[in-house]
Each structure stands twice: as C-alpha cells, then as structure tokens.
Amino acid sequence: MSPHESSNFSAQMDICLQKLQELERCTSQLHFTNQFKDWLKSLSVCLALVQTAVSQPHNQLYRGKVGLCVSQVIKVLTLFRSLLCSPPCRQTVWYLSERLRWCVSELRRVLSGAGTEQDRDGAGSVSFLRQVDHALQQLNHSDLEGWKQIVDDMVCQAISVAKIASSIDYNEITSVCHRLLDESNQLACESDQRQVTLLKDSLAACLSSLEQRVNTAVLRLLLQVFSEPNGPVKRLVRCCGQALHTQRRTDLDSLVTELDAHIERIILVGQFAVSCCEDKGKVAAMRCCMASLESVDNYLVPAITAFYLTPDCVNKRAFVKFLCDHWQHQLTSLQSHLDSIIDSYAFSQVVQDSMEVLSKDLKGESDAVLEASQIIVRHGWLLYKHLSRSSDVSVASDVLDELK
C-alpha cells in the first residue's frame, strides 16, 4: 500500500473500533439497533480495504490469519443479529464486542506491516505425519545431517499428545520415544556399515510404530471428548442454584479442572487434524471453530462462577446460557468437520477396542455395570454418527455392514 492508502486503512480501522466502543455503551434496544447499523457501515468500508490490502504481494503470506479474522467477524455478526430481537444483555454485548475488537485490531496490525512469523500461513502447524514421512525419507540418504533435530521435533509432538492421553497410550508412546532416541544416538556413533543398515531398518520400524501409536491416541482422545462433548459444561451449570450452603468459588474447583482437561483434549485433537488435513477449506473451518471455542473458554468459567455465586441474577443467567449455546454449536460444527477427514476404519477399531474393555465391567458391581453400559451406548452412538457423516461413503458402508 502507498503511504496514503496505509494511512487511510489505519484511520478507517480506528473509526471502526471507536464505533464499536459506542455500541457497547447502548442502553436501549432502539439505540443499540441504530448504533449497530452505523457500525456495520464502518465495518463494510474496513472489509473492502482489507480485501485490497491482502491482495498485495507482501501480504500474501498472511492470507490464513486474515481469513481467520474475517471468518470470526462473520460468526460474531450472526450472534449479534440475535440481540437485535430482544433487549441486549450487556455482558453478551461486551463479550461479542471484545471478539470483534480483537479481529479488527489483528487485521489492522497484520496488514499495516506489523505481521510476525507466527502470523504467517503454516506457522506452528507442522504435521506430525509429515515429520514421520520426512524422517523415513531421510533414512534412505547416506547423509543424516539434521537427523537429531527431526527426531527431537517428532518426540516433542508425540509427548505433547501422550501427556493428555490415557495412561496406556502415555506408556506406549513414551516407550517408543525412548527407543527412537536411544537408537538415534547409536546411529550417530556407529561407523560399521552393516550396523548402520540394521539401525536404519530398526529406526524405520520404530517410526512406523510411533506414528501408529500417536494416531491411535488421538483417536481415543476424540472418542473420549465427543462421546460426551457437553458433559463437563452441563455438570458445572447444574451446580448453579442447587447449593444447600453458602456458595464459595472453591465449590466448583473439581468441575473446573475437569472442564479445563476436556478443553485441552478438544484443542489438541483439533490442532492435530488441522496440521494433517490438506483441504484448505476444511482447515479454515476447523480453525474458526477452535478460535470460537477458545474465545468462549476465556469467559465460560468466570461467567458460570459468577452465576453460581448469585443464581438469582437474570443477566448472569442469560450470559451463561448464551455462552453454553454458542459453545455447543461450535463443538458440534468441529465434530462434523472432524468426521469428514478421520479414517473411518481406524476410528471403528478404536471404538471396538474400547467396547471390548468396557464389556468386562458388565460382570462387576451394579454401579460399574450401569456406568459401563452408558459409555458403551455413547461410544456406539458416536461411531454411528461418524459413519453417517463420513466423506468416504464406501468405507462407512463396509464398516456398518461389518457391525450388523
């Protein structure tokens, strides 16, 4: 952009942000509606300037970040639309305004020449599967320069999955990682060509094993998360208004910890899927869902806690309901996108293995039988929904036939 265009771009963005502040201060439905229309006109001007700016050669590397911000603006606008039909809840308006403020500010920063390496397309999303493929290719060369860095990066990603996976997956992944590191150290010190060949063969098998175990761990996390996607949130909200004693913030600590772990699993599964998916449209859609979920996450626990402490407050109840509804909708959308890209055969095997383990509990105590039965039903229903939405119709049909 020319100096004049750059100055105009920044000025229009500032005007948009100023009008957003004015929107937050509205107290009546009529005032809010009129101010919202005024802000939309300003936003329209800004988006036209964004479209021009992003087409410039020096901004091509930021198309992903710009696309994410614009998709978030569109998503928030649809949420704002619902507020035009009823008196706006000030907390909801403030929350949505904060999301829009972040989007407009980020667009202004990135397209004004202040973009960083982290803002560029592909930053921080190196696929674990591509790393394994690259490592296998590297083993075919006599020159293993950079091998240690490749292995370190793979182990780092694998351990990040193992840390929040089940104890079985953790032990399996860390065991393979130790073996991979040990044999890599041996390879670096080995000079006998026959031993080098044997070590390379062993490392190739180790890499394949690590890839399989990490993939399985991620699928198990997906199964765990989406068998009861809204469970942790519902359990938190259910506590509000049911306390038989004086409410304290610490009453919710255990449920908040459960929700934090749940969100961490969701984000890891989503990020893993994004890094492995080649379809740019699906990647953009999943990133938008995860950005929305992370945004809600920043407000959900404080909002529920505030409602728990003052359960008679109508505005706090309305804000919690708004956040929970948005959370559920975005989680459902993310699940739909994941269903379209995951391997149906591999996922079916993970579900089957889970059911075989759970079926052993059906012969235990009555409470264990009930819990195991409920989980089996949820897992089966999740598999059925996945196969119904799978992009590979032939694979889904084959799996359903085998299950009959």
Short mmCIF file of C-alpha atoms in Angstrom, two decimals:
data_model
loop_
_atom_site.label_atom_id
_atom_site.label_comp_id
_atom_site.label_asym_id
_atom_site.label_seq_id
_atom_site.Cartn_x
_atom_site.Cartn_y
_atom_site.Cartn_z
CA MET A 1 0.00 0.00 0.00
CA SER A 2 1.09 3.58 -0.65
CA PRO A 3 1.64 5.85 2.38
CA HIS A 4 -1.73 7.50 1.70
CA GLU A 5 -3.53 4.13 1.42
CA SER A 6 -1.83 2.86 4.56
CA SER A 7 -2.84 5.97 6.48
CA ASN A 8 -6.45 5.69 5.27
CA PHE A 9 -6.52 1.98 6.18
CA SER A 10 -5.39 2.66 9.76
CA ALA A 11 -7.77 5.61 10.11
CA GLN A 12 -10.80 3.58 8.98
CA MET A 13 -9.87 0.74 11.33
CA ASP A 14 -9.64 3.21 14.21
CA ILE A 15 -13.07 4.62 13.35
CA CYS A 16 -14.49 1.09 13.33
CA LEU A 17 -13.01 0.39 16.77
CA GLN A 18 -14.37 3.69 18.10
CA LYS A 19 -17.88 2.92 16.86
CA LEU A 20 -17.60 -0.49 18.50
CA GLN A 21 -16.99 1.23 21.84
CA GLU A 22 -20.07 3.37 21.28
CA LEU A 23 -22.08 0.21 20.59
CA GLU A 24 -21.07 -1.18 23.99
CA ARG A 25 -22.47 1.88 25.75
CA CYS A 26 -26.00 1.50 24.31
CA THR A 27 -28.69 1.12 26.95
CA SER A 28 -31.91 0.82 24.92
CA GLN A 29 -32.98 -1.55 22.17
CA LEU A 30 -33.57 1.30 19.69
CA HIS A 31 -30.24 2.96 20.43
CA PHE A 32 -28.47 -0.39 20.09
CA THR A 33 -30.12 -1.16 16.73
CA ASN A 34 -29.29 2.26 15.26
CA GLN A 35 -25.71 2.17 16.53
CA PHE A 36 -25.27 -1.37 15.20
CA LYS A 37 -26.34 -0.24 11.73
CA ASP A 38 -23.86 2.63 11.89
CA TRP A 39 -21.08 0.30 12.95
CA LEU A 40 -21.92 -2.11 10.10
CA LYS A 41 -21.36 0.67 7.58
CA SER A 42 -17.93 1.33 9.06
CA LEU A 43 -17.13 -2.37 9.08
CA SER A 44 -18.14 -2.67 5.42
CA VAL A 45 -15.64 0.04 4.50
CA CYS A 46 -12.91 -1.72 6.52
CA LEU A 47 -13.54 -5.13 4.94
CA ALA A 48 -13.30 -3.60 1.46
CA LEU A 49 -9.92 -2.12 2.43
CA VAL A 50 -8.86 -5.49 3.88
CA GLN A 51 -9.70 -7.22 0.61
CA THR A 52 -7.50 -4.74 -1.25
CA ALA A 53 -4.66 -4.94 1.28
CA VAL A 54 -4.48 -8.72 1.42
CA SER A 55 -4.10 -8.88 -2.37
CA GLN A 56 -0.79 -7.01 -2.11
CA PRO A 57 2.26 -9.27 -2.68
CA HIS A 58 3.81 -8.56 0.73
CA ASN A 59 0.59 -9.65 2.47
CA GLN A 60 0.11 -12.96 0.66
CA LEU A 61 1.77 -14.88 3.49
CA TYR A 62 -0.93 -13.69 5.92
CA ARG A 63 -3.97 -14.85 4.00
CA GLY A 64 -4.68 -17.60 6.55
CA LYS A 65 -4.60 -15.20 9.50
CA VAL A 66 -6.72 -12.65 7.63
CA GLY A 67 -9.19 -15.38 6.65
CA LEU A 68 -9.48 -16.49 10.28
CA CYS A 69 -10.17 -12.93 11.47
CA VAL A 70 -12.78 -12.31 8.76
CA SER A 71 -14.49 -15.66 9.45
CA GLN A 72 -14.64 -14.74 13.13
CA VAL A 73 -16.18 -11.37 12.26
CA ILE A 74 -18.87 -13.12 10.22
CA LYS A 75 -19.55 -15.61 13.02
CA VAL A 76 -19.87 -12.85 15.61
CA LEU A 77 -22.18 -10.86 13.34
CA THR A 78 -24.60 -13.79 13.25
CA LEU A 79 -24.56 -13.82 17.05
CA PHE A 80 -25.13 -10.07 17.20
CA ARG A 81 -28.14 -10.47 14.93
CA SER A 82 -29.94 -12.44 17.65
CA LEU A 83 -29.52 -9.48 20.02
CA LEU A 84 -31.49 -7.21 17.70
CA CYS A 85 -34.70 -9.09 18.52
CA SER A 86 -34.66 -8.54 22.29
CA PRO A 87 -33.16 -6.15 24.83
CA PRO A 88 -29.41 -6.80 24.71
CA CYS A 89 -27.66 -8.34 27.69
CA ARG A 90 -24.76 -6.00 28.48
CA GLN A 91 -22.38 -8.88 29.27
CA THR A 92 -23.17 -10.55 25.96
CA VAL A 93 -22.68 -7.30 24.03
CA TRP A 94 -19.40 -6.71 25.82
CA TYR A 95 -18.19 -10.26 25.09
CA LEU A 96 -19.05 -10.06 21.38
CA SER A 97 -17.53 -6.59 21.15
CA GLU A 98 -14.30 -7.90 22.64
CA ARG A 99 -14.15 -10.63 19.97
CA LEU A 100 -14.76 -8.10 17.21
CA ARG A 101 -12.21 -5.73 18.70
CA TRP A 102 -9.60 -8.49 18.61
CA CYS A 103 -10.41 -9.30 14.96
CA VAL A 104 -10.30 -5.68 13.76
CA SER A 105 -7.14 -4.95 15.77
CA GLU A 106 -5.40 -8.03 14.38
CA LEU A 107 -6.37 -7.14 10.81
CA ARG A 108 -5.04 -3.63 11.36
CA ARG A 109 -1.77 -4.89 12.83
CA VAL A 110 -1.03 -7.62 10.29
CA LEU A 111 -1.97 -5.62 7.18
CA SER A 112 -0.20 -2.48 8.36
CA GLY A 113 3.19 -4.19 8.16
CA ALA A 114 3.49 -5.45 11.75
CA GLY A 115 2.83 -9.11 10.97
CA THR A 116 5.16 -11.67 12.59
CA GLU A 117 6.42 -15.15 11.72
CA GLN A 118 3.63 -16.64 13.86
CA ASP A 119 1.03 -14.84 11.74
CA ARG A 120 2.24 -16.39 8.51
CA ASP A 121 0.45 -19.28 6.82
CA GLY A 122 1.61 -22.64 8.12
CA ALA A 123 3.30 -21.24 11.23
CA GLY A 124 3.28 -23.71 14.11
CA SER A 125 1.29 -26.33 12.21
CA VAL A 126 3.92 -28.80 11.04
CA SER A 127 2.15 -32.13 10.63
CA PHE A 128 3.36 -34.99 12.79
CA LEU A 129 2.62 -37.35 9.89
CA ARG A 130 4.73 -35.23 7.52
CA GLN A 131 7.55 -35.25 10.04
CA VAL A 132 7.45 -39.06 10.11
CA ASP A 133 7.45 -39.22 6.29
CA HIS A 134 10.37 -36.78 6.17
CA ALA A 135 12.28 -38.87 8.72
CA LEU A 136 11.70 -42.07 6.73
CA GLN A 137 12.96 -40.35 3.58
CA GLN A 138 16.00 -39.05 5.44
CA LEU A 139 16.92 -42.60 6.49
CA ASN A 140 17.36 -43.51 2.82
CA HIS A 141 20.18 -40.97 2.46
CA SER A 142 23.75 -41.58 3.50
CA ASP A 143 23.98 -38.04 4.86
CA LEU A 144 21.96 -37.82 8.09
CA GLU A 145 22.68 -34.17 8.77
CA GLY A 146 19.80 -32.68 10.73
CA TRP A 147 18.54 -36.11 11.86
CA LYS A 148 18.75 -35.23 15.56
CA GLN A 149 16.56 -32.15 15.06
CA ILE A 150 13.99 -34.16 13.10
CA VAL A 151 13.81 -36.77 15.87
CA ASP A 152 13.64 -34.15 18.62
CA ASP A 153 10.72 -32.40 16.90
CA MET A 154 8.82 -35.67 16.45
CA VAL A 155 9.37 -36.73 20.04
CA CYS A 156 8.23 -33.32 21.27
CA GLN A 157 4.94 -33.60 19.35
CA ALA A 158 4.42 -37.22 20.39
CA ILE A 159 4.97 -36.40 24.09
CA SER A 160 2.53 -33.48 23.88
CA VAL A 161 -0.12 -36.00 22.83
CA ALA A 162 0.97 -38.59 25.39
CA LYS A 163 0.71 -36.13 28.30
CA ILE A 164 -3.05 -35.77 27.99
CA ALA A 165 -3.79 -39.24 26.60
CA SER A 166 -4.69 -42.31 28.65
CA SER A 167 -2.05 -43.93 30.85
CA ILE A 168 -1.83 -46.85 28.40
CA ASP A 169 -1.19 -44.52 25.45
CA TYR A 170 1.26 -42.50 27.52
CA ASN A 171 3.33 -45.57 28.39
CA GLU A 172 3.29 -46.88 24.82
CA ILE A 173 4.26 -43.54 23.22
CA THR A 174 7.00 -42.72 25.73
CA SER A 175 8.43 -46.23 25.37
CA VAL A 176 8.74 -45.86 21.59
CA CYS A 177 10.18 -42.34 22.01
CA HIS A 178 12.90 -43.65 24.34
CA ARG A 179 13.76 -46.37 21.84
CA LEU A 180 13.84 -43.85 18.99
CA LEU A 181 16.19 -41.56 20.89
CA ASP A 182 18.47 -44.39 22.01
CA GLU A 183 18.82 -45.86 18.53
CA SER A 184 19.34 -42.41 17.02
CA ASN A 185 22.24 -41.87 19.42
CA GLN A 186 23.68 -45.25 18.44
CA LEU A 187 23.36 -44.36 14.76
CA ALA A 188 25.27 -41.12 15.28
CA CYS A 189 28.20 -43.01 16.81
CA GLU A 190 28.18 -46.09 14.55
CA SER A 191 30.77 -46.43 11.79
CA ASP A 192 30.28 -50.06 10.74
CA GLN A 193 28.12 -50.01 7.61
CA ARG A 194 26.31 -53.26 8.41
CA GLN A 195 25.34 -51.98 11.84
CA VAL A 196 24.25 -48.69 10.31
CA THR A 197 21.94 -50.56 7.92
CA LEU A 198 20.45 -52.59 10.77
CA LEU A 199 19.92 -49.48 12.88
CA LYS A 200 18.22 -47.69 9.99
CA ASP A 201 15.85 -50.63 9.50
CA SER A 202 15.09 -50.66 13.21
CA LEU A 203 14.54 -46.89 13.24
CA ALA A 204 12.15 -47.15 10.28
CA ALA A 205 10.09 -49.73 12.18
CA CYS A 206 10.25 -47.52 15.28
CA LEU A 207 8.98 -44.51 13.32
CA SER A 208 6.07 -46.50 11.91
CA SER A 209 5.20 -47.74 15.40
CA LEU A 210 5.32 -44.20 16.82
CA GLU A 211 3.07 -42.90 14.03
CA GLN A 212 0.51 -45.64 14.66
CA ARG A 213 0.51 -45.17 18.44
CA VAL A 214 0.15 -41.38 18.23
CA ASN A 215 -2.68 -41.68 15.70
CA THR A 216 -4.46 -44.21 17.92
CA ALA A 217 -4.00 -41.99 20.99
CA VAL A 218 -5.53 -39.00 19.17
CA LEU A 219 -8.49 -41.11 18.00
CA ARG A 220 -9.03 -42.32 21.58
CA LEU A 221 -8.99 -38.70 22.75
CA LEU A 222 -11.54 -37.86 20.06
CA LEU A 223 -13.71 -40.75 21.24
CA GLN A 224 -13.41 -39.62 24.85
CA VAL A 225 -14.21 -35.98 24.06
CA PHE A 226 -17.11 -36.40 21.66
CA SER A 227 -18.83 -39.28 23.45
CA GLU A 228 -19.90 -36.65 25.98
CA PRO A 229 -18.94 -33.32 24.38
CA ASN A 230 -21.02 -31.05 26.62
CA GLY A 231 -20.84 -33.14 29.81
CA PRO A 232 -18.29 -31.05 31.77
CA VAL A 233 -20.09 -27.79 30.96
CA LYS A 234 -23.51 -29.23 31.88
CA ARG A 235 -22.19 -30.53 35.19
CA LEU A 236 -20.84 -27.07 36.03
CA VAL A 237 -24.06 -25.28 35.14
CA ARG A 238 -26.15 -27.87 37.01
CA CYS A 239 -24.48 -26.80 40.25
CA CYS A 240 -25.84 -23.27 39.93
CA GLY A 241 -28.89 -22.79 42.11
CA GLN A 242 -28.57 -26.19 43.79
CA ALA A 243 -26.18 -25.35 46.61
CA LEU A 244 -27.55 -26.17 50.06
CA HIS A 245 -24.99 -23.98 51.82
CA THR A 246 -23.31 -20.63 51.31
CA GLN A 247 -21.75 -20.65 47.88
CA ARG A 248 -17.97 -20.35 47.57
CA ARG A 249 -15.78 -20.14 44.47
CA THR A 250 -13.85 -23.20 45.58
CA ASP A 251 -17.02 -25.33 45.40
CA LEU A 252 -16.53 -25.62 41.64
CA ASP A 253 -12.78 -26.33 41.61
CA SER A 254 -13.02 -30.03 40.74
CA LEU A 255 -15.54 -29.42 37.95
CA VAL A 256 -13.46 -26.55 36.56
CA THR A 257 -10.41 -28.83 36.49
CA GLU A 258 -12.46 -31.42 34.60
CA LEU A 259 -13.58 -28.79 32.07
CA ASP A 260 -10.01 -27.49 31.59
CA ALA A 261 -8.79 -31.01 30.79
CA HIS A 262 -11.73 -31.51 28.42
CA ILE A 263 -10.93 -28.29 26.52
CA GLU A 264 -7.23 -29.20 26.33
CA ARG A 265 -8.15 -32.50 24.66
CA ILE A 266 -10.51 -30.78 22.21
CA ILE A 267 -7.86 -28.27 21.13
CA LEU A 268 -5.18 -30.94 20.75
CA VAL A 269 -7.44 -33.13 18.60
CA GLY A 270 -8.41 -30.10 16.50
CA GLN A 271 -4.83 -28.89 16.05
CA PHE A 272 -3.68 -32.38 15.10
CA ALA A 273 -6.45 -32.60 12.50
CA VAL A 274 -5.64 -29.14 11.10
CA SER A 275 -1.95 -29.99 10.71
CA CYS A 276 -2.75 -33.23 8.87
CA CYS A 277 -5.57 -32.01 6.60
CA GLU A 278 -4.77 -30.98 3.01
CA ASP A 279 -8.18 -29.41 2.31
CA LYS A 280 -7.74 -25.65 2.87
CA GLY A 281 -11.49 -25.09 3.19
CA LYS A 282 -11.84 -27.66 5.96
CA VAL A 283 -8.71 -26.36 7.68
CA ALA A 284 -10.14 -22.82 7.71
CA ALA A 285 -13.47 -24.09 9.05
CA MET A 286 -11.83 -26.09 11.86
CA ARG A 287 -9.56 -23.18 12.82
CA CYS A 288 -12.60 -20.91 13.02
CA CYS A 289 -14.44 -23.38 15.29
CA MET A 290 -11.42 -23.73 17.57
CA ALA A 291 -10.93 -19.96 17.76
CA SER A 292 -14.57 -19.64 18.83
CA LEU A 293 -14.22 -22.39 21.44
CA GLU A 294 -11.05 -20.81 22.85
CA SER A 295 -12.81 -17.46 23.00
CA VAL A 296 -15.76 -18.92 24.90
CA ASP A 297 -13.36 -20.79 27.18
CA ASN A 298 -11.88 -17.49 28.40
CA TYR A 299 -15.30 -16.34 29.65
CA LEU A 300 -17.20 -19.53 30.44
CA VAL A 301 -15.80 -20.42 33.87
CA PRO A 302 -15.87 -16.83 35.21
CA ALA A 303 -19.45 -16.44 33.94
CA ILE A 304 -20.63 -19.73 35.47
CA THR A 305 -18.83 -18.93 38.72
CA ALA A 306 -20.48 -15.50 38.90
CA PHE A 307 -23.89 -17.09 38.24
CA TYR A 308 -23.22 -19.78 40.87
CA LEU A 309 -22.48 -17.10 43.49
CA THR A 310 -25.60 -15.07 42.55
CA PRO A 311 -28.06 -17.54 40.99
CA ASP A 312 -30.96 -15.06 41.10
CA CYS A 313 -29.28 -12.62 38.69
CA VAL A 314 -31.20 -12.74 35.39
CA ASN A 315 -28.43 -11.13 33.33
CA LYS A 316 -25.82 -13.59 34.56
CA ARG A 317 -28.15 -16.48 33.80
CA ALA A 318 -28.72 -15.10 30.28
CA PHE A 319 -24.99 -14.69 29.66
CA VAL A 320 -24.22 -18.25 30.80
CA LYS A 321 -26.97 -19.61 28.55
CA PHE A 322 -25.63 -17.60 25.60
CA LEU A 323 -22.08 -18.89 26.12
CA CYS A 324 -23.20 -22.50 26.58
CA ASP A 325 -25.37 -22.42 23.45
CA HIS A 326 -22.52 -20.96 21.40
CA TRP A 327 -20.08 -23.49 22.85
CA GLN A 328 -22.36 -26.40 21.97
CA HIS A 329 -22.94 -25.14 18.43
CA GLN A 330 -19.22 -24.68 17.73
CA LEU A 331 -18.34 -28.06 19.20
CA THR A 332 -20.97 -29.73 17.01
CA SER A 333 -19.56 -27.96 13.94
CA LEU A 334 -16.00 -29.02 14.81
CA GLN A 335 -17.12 -32.63 15.27
CA SER A 336 -18.81 -32.57 11.86
CA HIS A 337 -15.60 -31.32 10.20
CA LEU A 338 -13.52 -33.95 12.01
CA ASP A 339 -15.90 -36.69 10.89
CA SER A 340 -15.24 -35.72 7.28
CA ILE A 341 -11.48 -36.26 7.50
CA ILE A 342 -10.68 -39.01 10.01
CA ASP A 343 -10.02 -42.62 8.93
CA SER A 344 -13.29 -44.49 9.50
CA TYR A 345 -11.65 -47.92 9.70
CA ALA A 346 -9.09 -46.76 12.26
CA PHE A 347 -11.75 -44.99 14.33
CA SER A 348 -14.04 -48.01 14.19
CA GLN A 349 -11.20 -50.18 15.51
CA VAL A 350 -10.59 -47.76 18.38
CA VAL A 351 -14.29 -47.84 19.30
CA GLN A 352 -14.37 -51.63 19.11
CA ASP A 353 -11.30 -51.94 21.36
CA SER A 354 -12.91 -49.56 23.85
CA MET A 355 -16.14 -51.55 23.92
CA GLU A 356 -14.27 -54.82 24.49
CA VAL A 357 -12.56 -53.32 27.53
CA LEU A 358 -15.82 -51.85 28.84
CA SER A 359 -17.71 -55.11 28.32
CA LYS A 360 -15.58 -56.74 31.03
CA ASP A 361 -17.15 -54.32 33.55
CA LEU A 362 -20.62 -55.62 32.71
CA LYS A 363 -19.96 -58.56 35.03
CA GLY A 364 -18.98 -56.41 38.00
CA GLU A 365 -20.90 -54.38 40.58
CA SER A 366 -24.22 -52.80 39.63
CA ASP A 367 -22.82 -49.24 39.61
CA ALA A 368 -19.93 -50.29 37.36
CA VAL A 369 -22.34 -52.14 35.06
CA LEU A 370 -24.52 -49.04 34.72
CA GLU A 371 -21.57 -46.75 34.01
CA ALA A 372 -20.02 -49.17 31.50
CA SER A 373 -23.37 -49.62 29.76
CA GLN A 374 -23.84 -45.88 29.42
CA ILE A 375 -20.35 -45.38 27.98
CA ILE A 376 -20.81 -48.26 25.52
CA VAL A 377 -24.05 -46.70 24.30
CA ARG A 378 -22.38 -43.28 23.91
CA HIS A 379 -19.41 -44.77 22.03
CA GLY A 380 -21.69 -46.75 19.74
CA TRP A 381 -23.84 -43.72 19.02
CA LEU A 382 -20.76 -41.61 18.28
CA LEU A 383 -19.46 -44.22 15.83
CA TYR A 384 -22.84 -44.40 14.11
CA LYS A 385 -22.98 -40.59 13.75
CA HIS A 386 -19.43 -40.54 12.39
CA LEU A 387 -20.15 -43.22 9.79
CA SER A 388 -23.35 -41.41 8.79
CA ARG A 389 -21.36 -38.24 8.11
CA SER A 390 -18.17 -39.83 6.75
CA SER A 391 -16.91 -38.36 3.46
CA ASP A 392 -15.95 -41.85 2.27
CA VAL A 393 -19.36 -43.45 1.73
CA SER A 394 -17.96 -46.82 0.62
CA VAL A 395 -15.82 -47.16 3.75
CA ALA A 396 -18.72 -46.18 6.01
CA SER A 397 -20.98 -48.70 4.27
CA ASP A 398 -18.42 -51.50 4.68
CA VAL A 399 -17.95 -50.76 8.38
CA LEU A 400 -21.69 -50.59 9.01
CA ASP A 401 -22.13 -53.95 7.25
CA GLU A 402 -19.46 -55.50 9.49
CA LEU A 403 -21.20 -54.13 12.58
CA LYS A 404 -24.60 -55.62 11.70
#
